[in-house]
PDB file of C-alpha atoms in Angstrom:
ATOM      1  CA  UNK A  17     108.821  80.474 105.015  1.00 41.00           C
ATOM      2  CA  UNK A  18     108.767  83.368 102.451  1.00 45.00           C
ATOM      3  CA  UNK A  19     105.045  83.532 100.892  1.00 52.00           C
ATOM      4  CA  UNK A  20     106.704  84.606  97.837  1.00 51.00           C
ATOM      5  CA  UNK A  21     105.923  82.281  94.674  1.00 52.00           C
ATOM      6  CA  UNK A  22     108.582  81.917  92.316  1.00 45.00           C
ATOM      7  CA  UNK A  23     107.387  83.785  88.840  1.00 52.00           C
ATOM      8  CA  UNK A  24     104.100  85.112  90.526  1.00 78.00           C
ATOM      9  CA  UNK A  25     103.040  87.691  93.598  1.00 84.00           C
ATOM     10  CA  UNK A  26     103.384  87.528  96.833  1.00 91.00           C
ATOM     11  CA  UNK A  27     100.374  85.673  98.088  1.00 93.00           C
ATOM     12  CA  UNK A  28      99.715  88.605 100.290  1.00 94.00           C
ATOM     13  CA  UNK A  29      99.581  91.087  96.974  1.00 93.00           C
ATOM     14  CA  UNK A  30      97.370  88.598  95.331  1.00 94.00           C
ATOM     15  CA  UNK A  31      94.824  88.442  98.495  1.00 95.00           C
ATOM     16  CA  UNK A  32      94.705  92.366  97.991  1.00 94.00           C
ATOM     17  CA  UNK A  33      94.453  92.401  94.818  1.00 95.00           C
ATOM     18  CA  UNK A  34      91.071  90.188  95.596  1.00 95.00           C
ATOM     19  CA  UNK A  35      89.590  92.113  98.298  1.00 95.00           C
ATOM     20  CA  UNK A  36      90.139  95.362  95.940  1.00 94.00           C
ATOM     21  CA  UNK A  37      88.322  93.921  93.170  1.00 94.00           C
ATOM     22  CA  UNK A  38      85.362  92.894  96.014  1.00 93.00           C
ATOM     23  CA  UNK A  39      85.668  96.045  96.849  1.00 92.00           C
ATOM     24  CA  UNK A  40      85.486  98.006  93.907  1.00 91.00           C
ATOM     25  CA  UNK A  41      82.484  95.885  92.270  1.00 92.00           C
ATOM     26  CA  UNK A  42      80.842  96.777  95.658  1.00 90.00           C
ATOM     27  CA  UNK A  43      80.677  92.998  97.236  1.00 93.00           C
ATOM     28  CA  UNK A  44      82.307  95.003 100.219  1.00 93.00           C
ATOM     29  CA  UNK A  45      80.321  98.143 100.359  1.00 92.00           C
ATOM     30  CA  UNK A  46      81.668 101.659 101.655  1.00 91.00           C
ATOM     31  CA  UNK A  47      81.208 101.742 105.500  1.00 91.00           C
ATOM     32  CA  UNK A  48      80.809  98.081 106.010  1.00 94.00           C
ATOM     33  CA  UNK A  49      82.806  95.738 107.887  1.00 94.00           C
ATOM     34  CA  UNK A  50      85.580  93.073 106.163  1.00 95.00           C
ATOM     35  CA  UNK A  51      85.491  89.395 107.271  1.00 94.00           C
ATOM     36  CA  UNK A  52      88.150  88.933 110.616  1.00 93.00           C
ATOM     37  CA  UNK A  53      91.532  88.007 109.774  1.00 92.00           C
ATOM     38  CA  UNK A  54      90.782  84.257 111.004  1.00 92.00           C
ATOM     39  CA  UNK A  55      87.403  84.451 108.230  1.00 95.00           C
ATOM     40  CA  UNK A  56      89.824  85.995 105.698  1.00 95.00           C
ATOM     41  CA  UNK A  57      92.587  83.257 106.413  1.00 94.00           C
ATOM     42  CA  UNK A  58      90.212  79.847 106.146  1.00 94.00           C
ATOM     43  CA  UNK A  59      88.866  81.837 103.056  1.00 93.00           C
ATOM     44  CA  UNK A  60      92.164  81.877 101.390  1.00 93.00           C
ATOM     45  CA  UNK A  61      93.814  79.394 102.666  1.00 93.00           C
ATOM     46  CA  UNK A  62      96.641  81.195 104.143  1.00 93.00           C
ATOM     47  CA  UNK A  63      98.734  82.146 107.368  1.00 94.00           C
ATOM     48  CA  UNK A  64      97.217  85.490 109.667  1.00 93.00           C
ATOM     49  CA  UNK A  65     100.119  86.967 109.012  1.00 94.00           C
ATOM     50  CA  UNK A  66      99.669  86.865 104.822  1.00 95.00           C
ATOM     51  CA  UNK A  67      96.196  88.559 105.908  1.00 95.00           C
ATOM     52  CA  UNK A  68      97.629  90.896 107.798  1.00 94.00           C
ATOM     53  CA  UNK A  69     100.324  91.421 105.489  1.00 95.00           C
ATOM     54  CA  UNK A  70      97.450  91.771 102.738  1.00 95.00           C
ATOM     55  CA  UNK A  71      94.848  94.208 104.733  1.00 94.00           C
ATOM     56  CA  UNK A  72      98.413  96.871 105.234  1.00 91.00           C
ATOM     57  CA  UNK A  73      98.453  96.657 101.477  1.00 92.00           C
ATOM     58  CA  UNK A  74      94.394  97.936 101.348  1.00 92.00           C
ATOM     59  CA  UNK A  75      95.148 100.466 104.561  1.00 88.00           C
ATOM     60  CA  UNK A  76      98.097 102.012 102.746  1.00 83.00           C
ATOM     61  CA  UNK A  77      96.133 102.818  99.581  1.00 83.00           C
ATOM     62  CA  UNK A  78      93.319 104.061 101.330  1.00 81.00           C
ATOM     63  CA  UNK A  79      90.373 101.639 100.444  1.00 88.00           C
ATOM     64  CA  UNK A  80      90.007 100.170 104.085  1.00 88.00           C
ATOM     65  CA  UNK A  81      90.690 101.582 107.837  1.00 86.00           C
ATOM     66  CA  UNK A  82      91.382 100.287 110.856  1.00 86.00           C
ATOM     67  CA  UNK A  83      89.360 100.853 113.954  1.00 85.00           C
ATOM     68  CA  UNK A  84      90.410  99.961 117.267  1.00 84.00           C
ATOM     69  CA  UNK A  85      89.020  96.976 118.965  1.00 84.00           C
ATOM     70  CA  UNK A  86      86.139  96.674 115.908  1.00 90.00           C
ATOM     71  CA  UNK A  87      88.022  95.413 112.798  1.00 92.00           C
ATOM     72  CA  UNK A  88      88.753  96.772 109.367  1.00 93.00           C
ATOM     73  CA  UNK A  89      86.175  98.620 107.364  1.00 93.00           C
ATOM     74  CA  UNK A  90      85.739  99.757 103.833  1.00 92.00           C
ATOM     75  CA  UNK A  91      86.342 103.290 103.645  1.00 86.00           C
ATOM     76  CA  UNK A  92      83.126 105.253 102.723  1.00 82.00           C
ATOM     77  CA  UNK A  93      83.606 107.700 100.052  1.00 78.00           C
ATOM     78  CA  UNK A  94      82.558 111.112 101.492  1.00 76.00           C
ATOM     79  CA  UNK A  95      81.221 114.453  99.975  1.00 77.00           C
ATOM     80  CA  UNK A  96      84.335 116.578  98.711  1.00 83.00           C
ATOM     81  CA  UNK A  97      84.633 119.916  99.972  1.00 86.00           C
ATOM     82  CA  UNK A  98      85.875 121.587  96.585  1.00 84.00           C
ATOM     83  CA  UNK A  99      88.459 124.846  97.034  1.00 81.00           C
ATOM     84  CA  UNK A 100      88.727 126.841  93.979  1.00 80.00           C
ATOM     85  CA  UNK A 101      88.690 130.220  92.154  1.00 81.00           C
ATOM     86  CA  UNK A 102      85.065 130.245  92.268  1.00 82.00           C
ATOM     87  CA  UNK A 103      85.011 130.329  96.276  1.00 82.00           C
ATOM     88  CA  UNK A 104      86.034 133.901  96.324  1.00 83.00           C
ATOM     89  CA  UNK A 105      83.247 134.939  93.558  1.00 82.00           C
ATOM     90  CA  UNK A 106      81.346 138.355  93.930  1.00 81.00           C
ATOM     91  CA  UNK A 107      78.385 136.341  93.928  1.00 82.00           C
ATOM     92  CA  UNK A 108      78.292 135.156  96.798  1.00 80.00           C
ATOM     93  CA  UNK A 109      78.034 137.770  98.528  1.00 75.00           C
ATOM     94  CA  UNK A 110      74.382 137.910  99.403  1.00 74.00           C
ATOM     95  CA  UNK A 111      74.352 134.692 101.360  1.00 79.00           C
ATOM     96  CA  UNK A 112      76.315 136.789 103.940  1.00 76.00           C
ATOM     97  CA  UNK A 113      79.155 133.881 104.152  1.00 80.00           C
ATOM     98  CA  UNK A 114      82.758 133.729 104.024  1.00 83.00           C
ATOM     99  CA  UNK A 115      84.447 131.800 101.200  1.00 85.00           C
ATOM    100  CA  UNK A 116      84.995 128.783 103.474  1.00 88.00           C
ATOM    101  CA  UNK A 117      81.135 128.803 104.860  1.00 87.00           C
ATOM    102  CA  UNK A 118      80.561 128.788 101.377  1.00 86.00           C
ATOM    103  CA  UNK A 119      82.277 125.695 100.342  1.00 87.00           C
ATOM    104  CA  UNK A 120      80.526 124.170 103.094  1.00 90.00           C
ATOM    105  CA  UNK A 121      76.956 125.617 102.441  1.00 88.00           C
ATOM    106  CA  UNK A 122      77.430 123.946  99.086  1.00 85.00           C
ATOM    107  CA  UNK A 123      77.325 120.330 100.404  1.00 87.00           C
ATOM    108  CA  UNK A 124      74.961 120.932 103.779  1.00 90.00           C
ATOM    109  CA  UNK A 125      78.114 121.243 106.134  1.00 91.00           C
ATOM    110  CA  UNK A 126      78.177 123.407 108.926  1.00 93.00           C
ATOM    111  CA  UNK A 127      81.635 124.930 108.648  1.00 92.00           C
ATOM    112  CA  UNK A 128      83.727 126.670 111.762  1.00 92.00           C
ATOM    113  CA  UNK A 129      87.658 127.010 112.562  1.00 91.00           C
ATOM    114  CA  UNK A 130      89.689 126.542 115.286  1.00 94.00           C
ATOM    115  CA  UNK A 131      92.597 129.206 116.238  1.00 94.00           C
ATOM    116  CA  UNK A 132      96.210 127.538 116.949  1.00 96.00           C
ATOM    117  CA  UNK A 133      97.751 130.847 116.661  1.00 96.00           C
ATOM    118  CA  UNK A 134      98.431 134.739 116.130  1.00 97.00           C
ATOM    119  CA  UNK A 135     101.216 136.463 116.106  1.00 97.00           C
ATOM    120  CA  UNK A 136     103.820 139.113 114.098  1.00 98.00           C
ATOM    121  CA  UNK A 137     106.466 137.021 113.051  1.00 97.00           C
ATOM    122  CA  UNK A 138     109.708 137.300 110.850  1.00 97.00           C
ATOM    123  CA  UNK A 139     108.859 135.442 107.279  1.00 97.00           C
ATOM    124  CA  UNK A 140     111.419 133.363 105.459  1.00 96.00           C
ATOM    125  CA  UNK A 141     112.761 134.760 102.615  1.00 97.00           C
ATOM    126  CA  UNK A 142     110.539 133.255 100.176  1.00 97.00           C
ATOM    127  CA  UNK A 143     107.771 134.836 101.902  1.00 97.00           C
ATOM    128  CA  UNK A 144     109.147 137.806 102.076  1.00 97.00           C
ATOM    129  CA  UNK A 145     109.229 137.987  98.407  1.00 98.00           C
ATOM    130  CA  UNK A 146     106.032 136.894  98.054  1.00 97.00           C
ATOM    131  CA  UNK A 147     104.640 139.990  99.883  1.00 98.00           C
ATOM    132  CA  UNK A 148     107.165 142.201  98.899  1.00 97.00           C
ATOM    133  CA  UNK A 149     108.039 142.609 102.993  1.00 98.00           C
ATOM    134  CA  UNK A 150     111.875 142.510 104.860  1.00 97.00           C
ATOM    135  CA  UNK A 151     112.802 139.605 105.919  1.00 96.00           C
ATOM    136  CA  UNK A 152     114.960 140.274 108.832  1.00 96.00           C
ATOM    137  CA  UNK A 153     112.210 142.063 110.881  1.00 97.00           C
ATOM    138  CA  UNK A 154     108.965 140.659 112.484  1.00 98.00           C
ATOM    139  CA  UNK A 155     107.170 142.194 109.322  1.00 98.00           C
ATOM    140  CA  UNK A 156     104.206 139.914 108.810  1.00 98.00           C
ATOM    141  CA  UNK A 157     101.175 138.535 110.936  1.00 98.00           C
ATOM    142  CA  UNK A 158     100.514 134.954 110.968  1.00 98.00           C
ATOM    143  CA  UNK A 159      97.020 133.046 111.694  1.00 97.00           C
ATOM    144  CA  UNK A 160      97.261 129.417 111.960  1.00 97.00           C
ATOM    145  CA  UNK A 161      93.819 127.680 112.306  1.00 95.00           C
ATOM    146  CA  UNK A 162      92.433 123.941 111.969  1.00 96.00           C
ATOM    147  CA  UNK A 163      89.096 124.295 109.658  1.00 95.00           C
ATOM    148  CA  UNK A 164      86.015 122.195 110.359  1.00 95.00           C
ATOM    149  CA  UNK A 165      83.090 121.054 108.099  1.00 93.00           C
ATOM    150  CA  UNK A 166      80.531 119.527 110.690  1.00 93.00           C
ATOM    151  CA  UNK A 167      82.734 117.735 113.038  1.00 92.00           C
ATOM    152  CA  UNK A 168      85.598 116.870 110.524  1.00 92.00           C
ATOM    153  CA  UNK A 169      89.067 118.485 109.948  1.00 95.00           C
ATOM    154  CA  UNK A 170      89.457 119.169 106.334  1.00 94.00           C
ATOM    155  CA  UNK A 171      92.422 121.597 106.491  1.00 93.00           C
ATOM    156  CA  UNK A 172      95.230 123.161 108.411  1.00 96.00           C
ATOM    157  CA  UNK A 173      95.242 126.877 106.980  1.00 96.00           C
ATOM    158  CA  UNK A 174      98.552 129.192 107.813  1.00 98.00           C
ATOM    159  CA  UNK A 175      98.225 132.760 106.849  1.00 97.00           C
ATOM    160  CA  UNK A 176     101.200 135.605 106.249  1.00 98.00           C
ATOM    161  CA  UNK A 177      99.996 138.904 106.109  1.00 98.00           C
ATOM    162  CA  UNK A 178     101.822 142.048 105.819  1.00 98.00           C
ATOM    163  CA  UNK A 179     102.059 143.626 109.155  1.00 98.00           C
ATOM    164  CA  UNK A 180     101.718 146.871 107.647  1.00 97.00           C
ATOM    165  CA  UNK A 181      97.988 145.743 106.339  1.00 97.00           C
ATOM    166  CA  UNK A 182      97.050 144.275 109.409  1.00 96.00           C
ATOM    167  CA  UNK A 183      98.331 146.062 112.265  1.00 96.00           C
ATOM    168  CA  UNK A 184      95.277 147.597 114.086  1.00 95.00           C
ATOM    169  CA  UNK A 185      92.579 145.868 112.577  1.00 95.00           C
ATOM    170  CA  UNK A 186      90.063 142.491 112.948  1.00 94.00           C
ATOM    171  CA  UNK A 187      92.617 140.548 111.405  1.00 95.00           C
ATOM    172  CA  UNK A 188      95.030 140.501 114.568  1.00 95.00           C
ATOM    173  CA  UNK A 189      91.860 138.939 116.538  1.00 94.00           C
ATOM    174  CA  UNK A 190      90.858 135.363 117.099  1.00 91.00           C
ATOM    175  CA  UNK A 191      87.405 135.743 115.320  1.00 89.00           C
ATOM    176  CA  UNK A 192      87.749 138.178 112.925  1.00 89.00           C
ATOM    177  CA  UNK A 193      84.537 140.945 113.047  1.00 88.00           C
ATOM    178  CA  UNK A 194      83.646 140.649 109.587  1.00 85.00           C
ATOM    179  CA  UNK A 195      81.013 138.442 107.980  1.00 82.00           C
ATOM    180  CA  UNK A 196      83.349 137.999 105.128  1.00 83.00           C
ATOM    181  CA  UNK A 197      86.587 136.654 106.904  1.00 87.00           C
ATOM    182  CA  UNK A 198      89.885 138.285 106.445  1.00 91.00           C
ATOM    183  CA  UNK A 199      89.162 139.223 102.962  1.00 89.00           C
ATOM    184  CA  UNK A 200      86.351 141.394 104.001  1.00 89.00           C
ATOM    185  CA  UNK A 201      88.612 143.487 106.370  1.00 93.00           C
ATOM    186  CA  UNK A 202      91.221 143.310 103.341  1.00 94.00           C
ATOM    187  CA  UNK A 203      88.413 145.248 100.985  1.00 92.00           C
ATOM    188  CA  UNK A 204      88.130 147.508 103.942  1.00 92.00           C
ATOM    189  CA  UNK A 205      91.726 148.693 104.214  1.00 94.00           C
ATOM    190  CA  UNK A 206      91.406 149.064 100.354  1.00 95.00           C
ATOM    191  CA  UNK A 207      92.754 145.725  98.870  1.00 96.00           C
ATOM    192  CA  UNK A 208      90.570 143.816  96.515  1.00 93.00           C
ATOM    193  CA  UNK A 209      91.099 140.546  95.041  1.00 93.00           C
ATOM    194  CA  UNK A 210      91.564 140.763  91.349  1.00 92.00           C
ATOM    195  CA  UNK A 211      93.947 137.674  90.845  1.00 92.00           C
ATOM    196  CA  UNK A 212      95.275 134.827  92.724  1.00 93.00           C
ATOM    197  CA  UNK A 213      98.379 132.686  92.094  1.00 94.00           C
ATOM    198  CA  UNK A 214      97.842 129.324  93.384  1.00 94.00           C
ATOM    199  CA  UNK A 215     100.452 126.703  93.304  1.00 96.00           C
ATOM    200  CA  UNK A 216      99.461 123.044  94.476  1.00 96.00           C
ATOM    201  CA  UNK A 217     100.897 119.645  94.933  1.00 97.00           C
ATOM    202  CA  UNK A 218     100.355 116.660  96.345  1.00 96.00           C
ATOM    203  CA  UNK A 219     102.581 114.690  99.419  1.00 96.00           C
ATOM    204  CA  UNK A 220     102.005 112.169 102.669  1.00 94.00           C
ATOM    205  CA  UNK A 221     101.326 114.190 106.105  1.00 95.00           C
ATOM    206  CA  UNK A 222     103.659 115.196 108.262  1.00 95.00           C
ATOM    207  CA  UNK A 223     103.080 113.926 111.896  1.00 94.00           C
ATOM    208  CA  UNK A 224     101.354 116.759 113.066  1.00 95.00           C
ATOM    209  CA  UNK A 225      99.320 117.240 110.437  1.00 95.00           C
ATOM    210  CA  UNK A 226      98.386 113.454 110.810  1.00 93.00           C
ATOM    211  CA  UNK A 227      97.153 114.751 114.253  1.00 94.00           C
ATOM    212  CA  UNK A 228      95.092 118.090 113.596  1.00 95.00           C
ATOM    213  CA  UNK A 229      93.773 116.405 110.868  1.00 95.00           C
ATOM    214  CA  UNK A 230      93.074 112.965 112.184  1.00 92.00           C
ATOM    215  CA  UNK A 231      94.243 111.263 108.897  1.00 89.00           C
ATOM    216  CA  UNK A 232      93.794 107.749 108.288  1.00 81.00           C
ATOM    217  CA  UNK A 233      96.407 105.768 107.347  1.00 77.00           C
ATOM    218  CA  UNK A 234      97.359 105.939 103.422  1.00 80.00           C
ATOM    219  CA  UNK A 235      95.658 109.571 103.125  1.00 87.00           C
ATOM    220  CA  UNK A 236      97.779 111.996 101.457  1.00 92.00           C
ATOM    221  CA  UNK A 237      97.349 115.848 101.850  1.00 96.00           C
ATOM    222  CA  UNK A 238      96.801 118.813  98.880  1.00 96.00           C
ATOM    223  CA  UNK A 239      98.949 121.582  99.398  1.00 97.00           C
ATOM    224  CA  UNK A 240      97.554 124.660  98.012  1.00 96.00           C
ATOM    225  CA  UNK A 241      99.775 127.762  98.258  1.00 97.00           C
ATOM    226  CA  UNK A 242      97.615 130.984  97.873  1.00 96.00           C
ATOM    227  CA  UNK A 243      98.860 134.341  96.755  1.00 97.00           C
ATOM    228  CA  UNK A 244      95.605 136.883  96.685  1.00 95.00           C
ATOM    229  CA  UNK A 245      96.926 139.826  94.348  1.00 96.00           C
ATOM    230  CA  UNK A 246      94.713 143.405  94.441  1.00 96.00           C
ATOM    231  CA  UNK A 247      93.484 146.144  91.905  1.00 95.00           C
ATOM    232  CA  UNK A 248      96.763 147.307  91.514  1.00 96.00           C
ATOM    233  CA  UNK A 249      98.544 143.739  91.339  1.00 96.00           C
ATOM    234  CA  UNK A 250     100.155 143.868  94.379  1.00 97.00           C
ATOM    235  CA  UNK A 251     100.321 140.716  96.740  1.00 97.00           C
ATOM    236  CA  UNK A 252      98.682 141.582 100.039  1.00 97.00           C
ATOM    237  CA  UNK A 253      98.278 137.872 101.350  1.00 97.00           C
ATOM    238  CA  UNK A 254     100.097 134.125 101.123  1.00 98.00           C
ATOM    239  CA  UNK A 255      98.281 131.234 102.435  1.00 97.00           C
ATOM    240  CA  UNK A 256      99.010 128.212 103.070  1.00 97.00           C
ATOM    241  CA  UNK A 257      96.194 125.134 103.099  1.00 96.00           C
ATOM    242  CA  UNK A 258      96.793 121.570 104.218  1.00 97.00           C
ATOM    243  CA  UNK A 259      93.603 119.719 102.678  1.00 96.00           C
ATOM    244  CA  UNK A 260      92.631 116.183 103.362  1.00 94.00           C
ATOM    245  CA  UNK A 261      92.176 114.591  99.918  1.00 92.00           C
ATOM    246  CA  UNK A 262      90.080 112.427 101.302  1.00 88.00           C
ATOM    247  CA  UNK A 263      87.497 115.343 101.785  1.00 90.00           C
ATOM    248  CA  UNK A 264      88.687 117.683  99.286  1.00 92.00           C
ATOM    249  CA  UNK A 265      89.420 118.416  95.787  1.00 90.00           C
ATOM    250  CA  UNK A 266      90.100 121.062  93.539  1.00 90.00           C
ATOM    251  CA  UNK A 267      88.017 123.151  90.845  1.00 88.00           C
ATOM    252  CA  UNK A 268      89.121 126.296  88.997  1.00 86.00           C
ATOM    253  CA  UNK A 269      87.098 127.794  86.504  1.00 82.00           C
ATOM    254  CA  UNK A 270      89.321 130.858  84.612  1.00 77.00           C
ATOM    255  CA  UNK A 271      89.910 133.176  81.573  1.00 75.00           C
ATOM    256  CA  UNK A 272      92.649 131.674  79.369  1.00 71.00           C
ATOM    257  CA  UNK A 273      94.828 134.455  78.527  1.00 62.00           C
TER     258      UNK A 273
END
C-alpha cells in the first residue's frame, strides 16, 4: 500500500518533518542517539519501512548519520575550519606556521597532510591558461595531498605549479623544507602573493572524494579554485581544494575596488 495521503505528505515526509523540528528545538541533541526504528514506529503509528523511509529523508539532508551496528545519531555540529583571504596574511608570520596550521591553530586543531602524489604532468588547457604554461608538454608540477585537522579529513588539495618555478626546489619533495609551505619557497624563488582569484561553488562528492574524505551521507563539498597572483601580477600557482562543508566555511575580508 502506497503511504501517500491523498491532498497531504507522504507519511514518511511528515515523520521527518517531526524528528527535524525535535531536532532543531534540541529534544534530540547533537551527538545523541534517535529512538530504534521499532521505538520510532509504535511512536507514530506506522510501518518500519515509513521509518526507514523517513530517517533517509534526515540522512540525506545531513541532520542525522548512520553508524554501523549502533543506530542513527544526531549529527553534532563541529568547529568550522574557515579558508579565506586572511589565511595568507603577513601577520602571521611570527607564529612560524603555514597558512593551513594556521587555520587550525585558530580553533585548537593540530593540523598535518597526507601526500597522494608528485609529479610533472601535462595541464589541461584551462590550466595552462591559468599559468600562462604549454599545454602539450609535461610543463607543470602537481601535489595532491589529503589535509588533516586532528584526526579528521577536511580537504583534498591538488596543486599545478609551473615547472619552470619549481623544478629544483622543496616544492618537488614530499614535505616541503620550509616552515611556511609552498608559499614560503615561492617568496624564495622571488614570487610574492599580492592577489588571489578565487572562484568557489558548491556540489555532492564524487566517490573518491567520499572516500579520502570519509563523508557522511548528505554532505556536500566547497570547491575553492585558487589562483595566487605575484608583485608583478603574474599567476605562479592554481589550486584546487575539496572542503568538507561540514567542517569548513568560507571568510574573505577585502578592499572593494
Amino acid at each position: 500500500m502506497s503511504e501517500q495521503v491523498e491532498g497531504k505528505k507522504p507519511r514518511s515526509r511528515q515523520i521527518a518533518d517531526e524528528l527535524r523540528e525535535a531536532i532543531e528545538v534540541g529534544r534530540h541533541a547533537p551527538g545523541t542517539k534517535l529512538p530504534s526504528s521499532r521505538q520510532l514506529a509504535d511512536h507514530y503509528g506506522a510501518v518500519r519501512n515509513t521509518i526507514d523511509a523517513a530517517i533517509e529523508i534526515l540522512t540525506q539532508e545531513g541532520l542525522v548519520t548512520k553508524q554501523w551496528g549502533r543506530g542513527v545519531f544526531v549529527r553534532e555540529k563541529r568547529p568550522l575550519i574557515r579558508l579565506g583571504s586572511d589565511r595568507y596574511s603577513p601577520k602571521y608570520r611570527e607564529s612560524g606556521l603555514s597558512p593551513f596550521l594556521v587555520e587550525c591553530a585558530k580553533q585548537g586543531k593540530t593540523g598535518r597532510f597526507e601526500v597522494l602524489s608528485i609529479g610533472q604532468v601535462k595541464p589541461d588547457s584551462d590550466l595552462a591558461d591559468r599559468l600562462k604554461i604549454s599545454s602539450t608538454a609535461k610543463s607543470a608540477l602537481r601535489r595532491e595531498n589529503v589535509f588533516y585537522a586532528d584526526d579528521d579529513p577536511v580537504y583534498r588539495v591538488t596543486t599545478w605549479i609551473p615547472w619552470v618555478i619549481a623544478q629544483g626546489t622543496g616544492l618537488v619533495q614530499e614535505e616541503v623544507p620550509h616552515q611556511y609551505g609552498i608559499h614560503g619557497v615561492f617568496e624564495e624563488q622571488g614570487h610574492l602573493m599580492a592577489r588571489i582569484n578565487d572562484e568557489v561553488t558548491a556540489r555532492m562528492p564524487t566517490p573518491t572524494e567520499v572516500e579520502y574524505l570519509r563523508l557522511p551521507g548528505g554532505v556536500p563539498v566547497i570547491e575553492v579554485l585558487h589562483t595566487s597572483i605575484d608583485q608583478d601580477g603574474e599567476p605562479y600557482e592554481v589550486t584546487k581544494f575539496v572542503m568538507r562543508a561540514d567542517m569548513n566555511g568560507l571568510v574573505y575580508n577585502v578592499p572593494v575596488e
